[in-house]
PDB file of C-alpha atoms in Angstrom:
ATOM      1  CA  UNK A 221      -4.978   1.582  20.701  1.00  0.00           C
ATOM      2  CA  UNK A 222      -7.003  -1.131  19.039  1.00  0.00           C
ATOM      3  CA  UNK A 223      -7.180   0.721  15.688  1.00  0.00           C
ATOM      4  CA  UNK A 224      -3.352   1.593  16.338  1.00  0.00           C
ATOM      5  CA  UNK A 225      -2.866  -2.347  15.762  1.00  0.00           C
ATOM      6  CA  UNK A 226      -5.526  -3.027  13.835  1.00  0.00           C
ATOM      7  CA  UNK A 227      -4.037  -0.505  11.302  1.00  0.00           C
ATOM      8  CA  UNK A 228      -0.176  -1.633  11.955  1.00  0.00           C
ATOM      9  CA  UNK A 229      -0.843  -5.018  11.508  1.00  0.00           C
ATOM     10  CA  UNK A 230      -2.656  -4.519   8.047  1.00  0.00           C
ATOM     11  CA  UNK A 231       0.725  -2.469   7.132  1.00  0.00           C
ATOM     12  CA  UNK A 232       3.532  -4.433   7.967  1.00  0.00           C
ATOM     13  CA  UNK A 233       1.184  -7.871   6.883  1.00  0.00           C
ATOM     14  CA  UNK A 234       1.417  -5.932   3.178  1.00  0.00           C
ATOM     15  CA  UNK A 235       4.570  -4.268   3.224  1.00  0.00           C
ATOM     16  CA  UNK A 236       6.285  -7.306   4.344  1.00  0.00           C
ATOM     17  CA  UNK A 237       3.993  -9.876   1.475  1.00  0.00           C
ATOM     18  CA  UNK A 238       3.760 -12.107   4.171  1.00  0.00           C
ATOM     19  CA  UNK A 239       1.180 -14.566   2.136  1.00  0.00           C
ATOM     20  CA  UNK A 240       3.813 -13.691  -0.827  1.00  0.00           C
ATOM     21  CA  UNK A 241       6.950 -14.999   0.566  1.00  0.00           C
ATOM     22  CA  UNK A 242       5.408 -18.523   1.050  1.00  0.00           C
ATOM     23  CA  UNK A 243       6.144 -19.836  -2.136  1.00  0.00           C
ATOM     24  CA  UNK A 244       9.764 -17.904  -2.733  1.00  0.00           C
ATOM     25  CA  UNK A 245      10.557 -19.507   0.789  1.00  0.00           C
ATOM     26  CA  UNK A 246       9.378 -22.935  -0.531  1.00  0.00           C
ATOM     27  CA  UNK A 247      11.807 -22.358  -4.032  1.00  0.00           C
ATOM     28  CA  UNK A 248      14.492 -21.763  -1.628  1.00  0.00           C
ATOM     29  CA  UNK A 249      14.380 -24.410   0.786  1.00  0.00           C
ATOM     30  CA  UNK A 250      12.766 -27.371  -1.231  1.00  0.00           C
ATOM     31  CA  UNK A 251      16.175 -29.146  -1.346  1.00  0.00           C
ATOM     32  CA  UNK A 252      16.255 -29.537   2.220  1.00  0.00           C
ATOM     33  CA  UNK A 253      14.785 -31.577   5.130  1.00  0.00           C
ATOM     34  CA  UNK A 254      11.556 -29.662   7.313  1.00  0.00           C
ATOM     35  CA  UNK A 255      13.496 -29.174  10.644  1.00  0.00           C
ATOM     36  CA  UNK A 256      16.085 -27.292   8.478  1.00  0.00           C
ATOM     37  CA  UNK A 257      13.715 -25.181   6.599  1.00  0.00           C
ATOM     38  CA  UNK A 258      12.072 -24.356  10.074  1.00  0.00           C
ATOM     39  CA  UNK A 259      14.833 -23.437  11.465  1.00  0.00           C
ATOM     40  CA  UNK A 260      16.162 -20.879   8.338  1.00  0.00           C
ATOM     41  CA  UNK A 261      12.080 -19.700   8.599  1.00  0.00           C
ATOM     42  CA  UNK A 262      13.116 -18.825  12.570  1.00  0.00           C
ATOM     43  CA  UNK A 263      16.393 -17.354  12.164  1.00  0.00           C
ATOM     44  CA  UNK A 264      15.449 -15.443   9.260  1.00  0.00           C
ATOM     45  CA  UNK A 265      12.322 -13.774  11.233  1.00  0.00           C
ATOM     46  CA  UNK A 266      14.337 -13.027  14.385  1.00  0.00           C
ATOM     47  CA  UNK A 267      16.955 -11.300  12.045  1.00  0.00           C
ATOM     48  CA  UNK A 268      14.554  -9.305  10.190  1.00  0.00           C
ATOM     49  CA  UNK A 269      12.961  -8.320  13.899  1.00  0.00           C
ATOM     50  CA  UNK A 270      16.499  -6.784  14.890  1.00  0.00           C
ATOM     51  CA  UNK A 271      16.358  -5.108  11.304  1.00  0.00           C
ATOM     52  CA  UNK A 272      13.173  -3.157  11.482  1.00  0.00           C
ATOM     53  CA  UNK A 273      13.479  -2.435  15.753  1.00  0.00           C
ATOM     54  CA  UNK A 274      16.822  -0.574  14.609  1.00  0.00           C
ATOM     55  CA  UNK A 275      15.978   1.087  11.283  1.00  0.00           C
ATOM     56  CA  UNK A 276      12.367   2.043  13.518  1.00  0.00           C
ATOM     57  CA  UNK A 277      14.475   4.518  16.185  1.00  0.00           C
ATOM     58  CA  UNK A 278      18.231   4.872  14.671  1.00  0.00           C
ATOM     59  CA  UNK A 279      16.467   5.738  10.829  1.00  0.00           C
ATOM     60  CA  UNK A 280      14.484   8.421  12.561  1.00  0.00           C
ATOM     61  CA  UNK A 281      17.459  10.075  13.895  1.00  0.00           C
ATOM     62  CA  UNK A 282      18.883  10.096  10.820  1.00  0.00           C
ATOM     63  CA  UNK A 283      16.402  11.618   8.929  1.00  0.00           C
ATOM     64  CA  UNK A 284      16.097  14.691  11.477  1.00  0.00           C
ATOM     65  CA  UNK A 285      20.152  14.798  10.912  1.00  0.00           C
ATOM     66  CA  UNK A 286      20.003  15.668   7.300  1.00  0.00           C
ATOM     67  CA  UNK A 287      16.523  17.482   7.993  1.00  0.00           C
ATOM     68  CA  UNK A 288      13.924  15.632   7.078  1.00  0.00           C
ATOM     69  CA  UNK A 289      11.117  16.352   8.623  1.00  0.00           C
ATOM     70  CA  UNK A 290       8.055  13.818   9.725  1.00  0.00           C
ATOM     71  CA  UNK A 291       5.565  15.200   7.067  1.00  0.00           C
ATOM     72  CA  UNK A 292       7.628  14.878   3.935  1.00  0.00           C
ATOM     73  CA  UNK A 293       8.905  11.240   5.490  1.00  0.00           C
ATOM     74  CA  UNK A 294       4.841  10.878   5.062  1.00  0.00           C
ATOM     75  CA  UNK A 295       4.707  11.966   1.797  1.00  0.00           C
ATOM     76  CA  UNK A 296       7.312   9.918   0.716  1.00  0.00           C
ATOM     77  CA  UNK A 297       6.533   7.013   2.588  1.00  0.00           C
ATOM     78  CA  UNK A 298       2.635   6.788   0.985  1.00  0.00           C
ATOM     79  CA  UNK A 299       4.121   7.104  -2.495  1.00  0.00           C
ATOM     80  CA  UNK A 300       6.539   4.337  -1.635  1.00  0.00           C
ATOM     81  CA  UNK A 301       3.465   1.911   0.061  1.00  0.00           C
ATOM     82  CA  UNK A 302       0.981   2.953  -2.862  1.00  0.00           C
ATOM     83  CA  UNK A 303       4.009   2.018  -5.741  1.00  0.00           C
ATOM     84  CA  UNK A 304       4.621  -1.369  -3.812  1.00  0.00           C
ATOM     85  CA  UNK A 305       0.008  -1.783  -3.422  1.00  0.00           C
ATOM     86  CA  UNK A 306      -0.043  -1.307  -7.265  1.00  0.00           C
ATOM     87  CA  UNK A 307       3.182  -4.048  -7.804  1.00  0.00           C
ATOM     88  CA  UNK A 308       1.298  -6.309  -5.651  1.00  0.00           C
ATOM     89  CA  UNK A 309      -1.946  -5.905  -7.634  1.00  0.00           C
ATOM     90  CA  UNK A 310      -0.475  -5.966 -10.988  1.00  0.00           C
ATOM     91  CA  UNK A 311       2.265  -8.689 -10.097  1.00  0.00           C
ATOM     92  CA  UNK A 312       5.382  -7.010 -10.824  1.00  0.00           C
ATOM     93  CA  UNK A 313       6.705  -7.604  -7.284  1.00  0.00           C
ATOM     94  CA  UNK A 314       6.021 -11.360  -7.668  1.00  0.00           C
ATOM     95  CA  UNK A 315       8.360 -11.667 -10.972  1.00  0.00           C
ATOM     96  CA  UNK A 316      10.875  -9.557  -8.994  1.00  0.00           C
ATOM     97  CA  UNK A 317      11.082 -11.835  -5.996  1.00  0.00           C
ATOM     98  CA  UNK A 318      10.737 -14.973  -9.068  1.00  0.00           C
ATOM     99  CA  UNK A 319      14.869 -13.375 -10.178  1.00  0.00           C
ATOM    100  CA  UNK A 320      16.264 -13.195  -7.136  1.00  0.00           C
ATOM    101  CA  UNK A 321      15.362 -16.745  -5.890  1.00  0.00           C
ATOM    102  CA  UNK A 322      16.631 -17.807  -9.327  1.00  0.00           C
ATOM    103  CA  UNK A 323      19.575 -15.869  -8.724  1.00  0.00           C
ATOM    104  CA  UNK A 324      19.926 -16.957  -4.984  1.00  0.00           C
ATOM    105  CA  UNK A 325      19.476 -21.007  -6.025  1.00  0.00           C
ATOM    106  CA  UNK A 326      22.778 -20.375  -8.919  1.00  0.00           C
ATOM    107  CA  UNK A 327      24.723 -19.385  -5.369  1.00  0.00           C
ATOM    108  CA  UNK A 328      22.974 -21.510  -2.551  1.00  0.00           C
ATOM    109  CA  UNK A 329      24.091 -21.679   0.918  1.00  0.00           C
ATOM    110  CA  UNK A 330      21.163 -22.462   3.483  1.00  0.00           C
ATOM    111  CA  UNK A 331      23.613 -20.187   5.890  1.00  0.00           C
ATOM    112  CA  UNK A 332      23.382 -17.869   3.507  1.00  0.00           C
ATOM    113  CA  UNK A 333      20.185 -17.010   2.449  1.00  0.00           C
ATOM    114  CA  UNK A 334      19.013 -16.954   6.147  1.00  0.00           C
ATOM    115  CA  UNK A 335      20.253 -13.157   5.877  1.00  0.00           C
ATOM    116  CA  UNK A 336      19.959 -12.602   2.180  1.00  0.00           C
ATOM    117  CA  UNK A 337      17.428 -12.655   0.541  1.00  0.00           C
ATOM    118  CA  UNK A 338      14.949 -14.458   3.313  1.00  0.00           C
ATOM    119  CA  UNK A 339      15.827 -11.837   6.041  1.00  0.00           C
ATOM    120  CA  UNK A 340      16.459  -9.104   3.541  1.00  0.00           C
ATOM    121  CA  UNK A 341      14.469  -7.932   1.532  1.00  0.00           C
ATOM    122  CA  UNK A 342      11.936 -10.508   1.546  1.00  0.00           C
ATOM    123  CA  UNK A 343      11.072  -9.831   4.786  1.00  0.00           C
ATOM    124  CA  UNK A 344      12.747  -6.340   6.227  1.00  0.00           C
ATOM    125  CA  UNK A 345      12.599  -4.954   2.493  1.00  0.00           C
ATOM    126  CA  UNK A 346      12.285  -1.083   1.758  1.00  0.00           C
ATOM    127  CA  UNK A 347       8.636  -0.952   1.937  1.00  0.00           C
ATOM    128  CA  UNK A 348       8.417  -2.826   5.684  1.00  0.00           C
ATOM    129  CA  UNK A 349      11.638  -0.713   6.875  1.00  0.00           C
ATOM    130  CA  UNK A 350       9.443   2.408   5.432  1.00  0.00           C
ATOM    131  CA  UNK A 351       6.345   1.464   7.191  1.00  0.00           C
ATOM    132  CA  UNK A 352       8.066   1.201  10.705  1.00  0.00           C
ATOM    133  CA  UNK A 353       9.886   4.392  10.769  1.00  0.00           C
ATOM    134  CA  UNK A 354       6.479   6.215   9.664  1.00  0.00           C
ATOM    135  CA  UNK A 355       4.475   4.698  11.969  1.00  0.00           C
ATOM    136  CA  UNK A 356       7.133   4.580  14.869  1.00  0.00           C
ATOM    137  CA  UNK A 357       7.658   8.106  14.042  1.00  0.00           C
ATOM    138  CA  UNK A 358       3.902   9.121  13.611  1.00  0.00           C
ATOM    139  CA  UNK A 359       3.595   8.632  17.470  1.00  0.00           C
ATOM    140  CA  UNK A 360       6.903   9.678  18.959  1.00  0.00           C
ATOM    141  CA  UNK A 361       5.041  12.180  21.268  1.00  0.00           C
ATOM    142  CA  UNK A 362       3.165   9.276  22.315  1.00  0.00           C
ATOM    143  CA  UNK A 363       4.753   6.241  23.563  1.00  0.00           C
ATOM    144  CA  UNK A 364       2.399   4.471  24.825  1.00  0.00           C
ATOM    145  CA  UNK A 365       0.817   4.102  21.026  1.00  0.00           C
ATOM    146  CA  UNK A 366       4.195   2.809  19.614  1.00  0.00           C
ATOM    147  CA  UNK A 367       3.798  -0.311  21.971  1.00  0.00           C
ATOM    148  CA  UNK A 368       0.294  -1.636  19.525  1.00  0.00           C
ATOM    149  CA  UNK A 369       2.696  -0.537  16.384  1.00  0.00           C
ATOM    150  CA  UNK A 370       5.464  -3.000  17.929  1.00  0.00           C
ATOM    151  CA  UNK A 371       3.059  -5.704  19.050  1.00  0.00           C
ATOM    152  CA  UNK A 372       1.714  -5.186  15.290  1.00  0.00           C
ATOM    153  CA  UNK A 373       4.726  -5.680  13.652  1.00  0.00           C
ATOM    154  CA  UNK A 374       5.421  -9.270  16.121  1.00  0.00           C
ATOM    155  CA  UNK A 375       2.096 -10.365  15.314  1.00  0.00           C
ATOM    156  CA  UNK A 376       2.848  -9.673  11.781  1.00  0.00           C
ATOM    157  CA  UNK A 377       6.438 -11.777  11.807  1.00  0.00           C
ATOM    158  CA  UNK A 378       4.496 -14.592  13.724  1.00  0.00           C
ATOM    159  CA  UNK A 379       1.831 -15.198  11.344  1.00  0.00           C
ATOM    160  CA  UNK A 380       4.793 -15.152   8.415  1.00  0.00           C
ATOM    161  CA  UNK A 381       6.902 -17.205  10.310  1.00  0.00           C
ATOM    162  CA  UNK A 382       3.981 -20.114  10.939  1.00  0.00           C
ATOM    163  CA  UNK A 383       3.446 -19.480   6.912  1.00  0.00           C
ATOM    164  CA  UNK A 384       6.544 -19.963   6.367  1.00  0.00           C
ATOM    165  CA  UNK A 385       6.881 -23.284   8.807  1.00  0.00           C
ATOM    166  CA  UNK A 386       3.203 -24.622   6.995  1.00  0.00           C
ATOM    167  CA  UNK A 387       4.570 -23.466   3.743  1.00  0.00           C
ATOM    168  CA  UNK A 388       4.690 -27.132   2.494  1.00  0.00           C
ATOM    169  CA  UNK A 389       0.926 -28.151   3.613  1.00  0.00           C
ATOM    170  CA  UNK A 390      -0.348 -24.442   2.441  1.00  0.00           C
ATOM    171  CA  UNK A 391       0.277 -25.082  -1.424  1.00  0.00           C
ATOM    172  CA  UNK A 392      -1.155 -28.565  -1.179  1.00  0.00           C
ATOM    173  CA  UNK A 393      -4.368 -27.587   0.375  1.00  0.00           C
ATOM    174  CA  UNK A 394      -4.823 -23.826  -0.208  1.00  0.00           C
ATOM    175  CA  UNK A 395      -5.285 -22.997  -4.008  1.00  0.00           C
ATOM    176  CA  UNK A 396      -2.782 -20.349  -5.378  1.00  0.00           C
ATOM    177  CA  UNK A 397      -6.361 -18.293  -6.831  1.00  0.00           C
ATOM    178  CA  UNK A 398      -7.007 -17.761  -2.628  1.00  0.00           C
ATOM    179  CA  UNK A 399      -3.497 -16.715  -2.295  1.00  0.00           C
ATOM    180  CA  UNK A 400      -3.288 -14.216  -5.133  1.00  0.00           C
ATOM    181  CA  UNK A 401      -6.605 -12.882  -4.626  1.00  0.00           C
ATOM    182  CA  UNK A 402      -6.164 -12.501  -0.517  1.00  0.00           C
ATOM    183  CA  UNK A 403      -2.533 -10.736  -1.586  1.00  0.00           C
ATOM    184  CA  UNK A 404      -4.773  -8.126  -3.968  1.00  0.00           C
ATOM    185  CA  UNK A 405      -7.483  -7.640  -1.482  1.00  0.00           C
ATOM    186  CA  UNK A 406      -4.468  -6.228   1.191  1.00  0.00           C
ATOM    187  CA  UNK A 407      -2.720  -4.457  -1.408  1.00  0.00           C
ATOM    188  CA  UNK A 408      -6.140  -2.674  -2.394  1.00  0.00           C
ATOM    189  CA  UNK A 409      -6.268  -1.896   1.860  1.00  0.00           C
ATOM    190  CA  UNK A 410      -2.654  -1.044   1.803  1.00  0.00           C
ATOM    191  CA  UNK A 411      -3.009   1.410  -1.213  1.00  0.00           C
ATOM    192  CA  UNK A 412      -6.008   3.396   1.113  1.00  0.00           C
ATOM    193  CA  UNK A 413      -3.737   3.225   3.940  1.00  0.00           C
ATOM    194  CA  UNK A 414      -0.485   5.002   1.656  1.00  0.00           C
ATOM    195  CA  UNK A 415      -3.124   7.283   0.605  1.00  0.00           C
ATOM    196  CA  UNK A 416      -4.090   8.637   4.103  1.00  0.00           C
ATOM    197  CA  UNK A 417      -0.550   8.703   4.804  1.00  0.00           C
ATOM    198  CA  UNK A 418      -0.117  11.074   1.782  1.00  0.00           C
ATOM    199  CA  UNK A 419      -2.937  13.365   2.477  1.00  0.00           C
ATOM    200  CA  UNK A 420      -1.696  13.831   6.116  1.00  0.00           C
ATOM    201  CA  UNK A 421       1.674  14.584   5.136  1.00  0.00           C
ATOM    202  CA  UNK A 422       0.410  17.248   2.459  1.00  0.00           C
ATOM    203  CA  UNK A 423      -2.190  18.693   5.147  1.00  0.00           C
ATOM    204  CA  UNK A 424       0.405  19.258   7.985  1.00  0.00           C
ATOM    205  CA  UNK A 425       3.442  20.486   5.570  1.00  0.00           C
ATOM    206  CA  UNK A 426       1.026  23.581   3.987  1.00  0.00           C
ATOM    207  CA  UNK A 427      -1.256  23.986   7.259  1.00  0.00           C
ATOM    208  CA  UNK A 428      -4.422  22.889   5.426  1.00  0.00           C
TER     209      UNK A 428
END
């Protein structure tokens, strides 16, 4: 069960560019006074919680509705995590989370932006609502390994929500070099981790 996390946490860290969001939460909230900013960082995380816990066992349901079965959901869920690995090491996610803040500050309302675009999709984006329903999915015979994936995904909201909360005192002190290069390092990780999920989707569809 301590790979189960170990694994999980490296996933939803990546998927959800929790070292990333620090300084698209800072653009967002610079205007305004710390206890304010914490407090959109907490709401924001809780929110995105309730997101992923949903999409995790309701999107799974929905997928065996309109028959989509567990091995392609693999297959298409590696491709997804190895497109957003390679945006992450070549940048393009950065100057796509760069337009929406600009296009979130022409329209700001702290209230606002709690949900969109903190909550969503900075934080509960496509590639973290992905990851959950794979991995929640990947053990639904066995519940007692979805309770790491869970603990994962908290630890993973916890360390982006005390980012988020230091986010003022982390660009002071910590260089933006560290913070790029620890972002590519993960994405590199995450790109092995889409690739396993790829193979293992191709092996169980054609009985390899």
């Amino acid at each position: 069960m301590t790979a189960t996390f170990i694994n999980s946490f490296i996933l939803f860290f990546v998927a959800i560019d929790t070292i990333g969001n620090v300084p698209f939460f800072l653009s967002l909230t610079e205007d305004i006074k710390t206890k304010e900013r914490n407090q959109i960082a907490i709401k924001s995380t809780i929110i995105a919680f309730f997101i992923l816990i949903v999409f995790a066992y309701g999107g799974r349901y929905l997928l065996e509705a309109i028959g989509v079965s567990l091995d392609s959901l693999k297959i298409a869920g590696g491709i997804i995590l190895m497109v957003l690995a390679i945006d992450i090491l070549f940048e393009k996610r950065k100057k796509r989370r760069e337009k929406r803040v600009e296009e979130a500050l022409d329209v700001k309302s702290f209230d606002e932006i709690v949900v969109f675009p903190i909550a969503i999709p900075f934080i509960a984006g496509p590639s973290a609502l992905t990851t959950i329903i794979l991995l929640i999915g990947n053990y639904k015979n066995f519940p007692e390994f979805q309770i790491p994936v869970i603990l994962a995904l908290i630890t993973a909201l916890v360390v982006g929500l005390v980012l988020m909360i230091g986010a003022s005192h982390i660009v002071k002190f910590v260089p933006k070099q560290i913070l790029h290069a620890t972002s590519r390092v993960m994405a590199f990780i995450l790109a092995a981790l889409a690739t396993q999920f790829i193979v293992d989707g191709i092996k169980a569809s054609f009985n390899i």
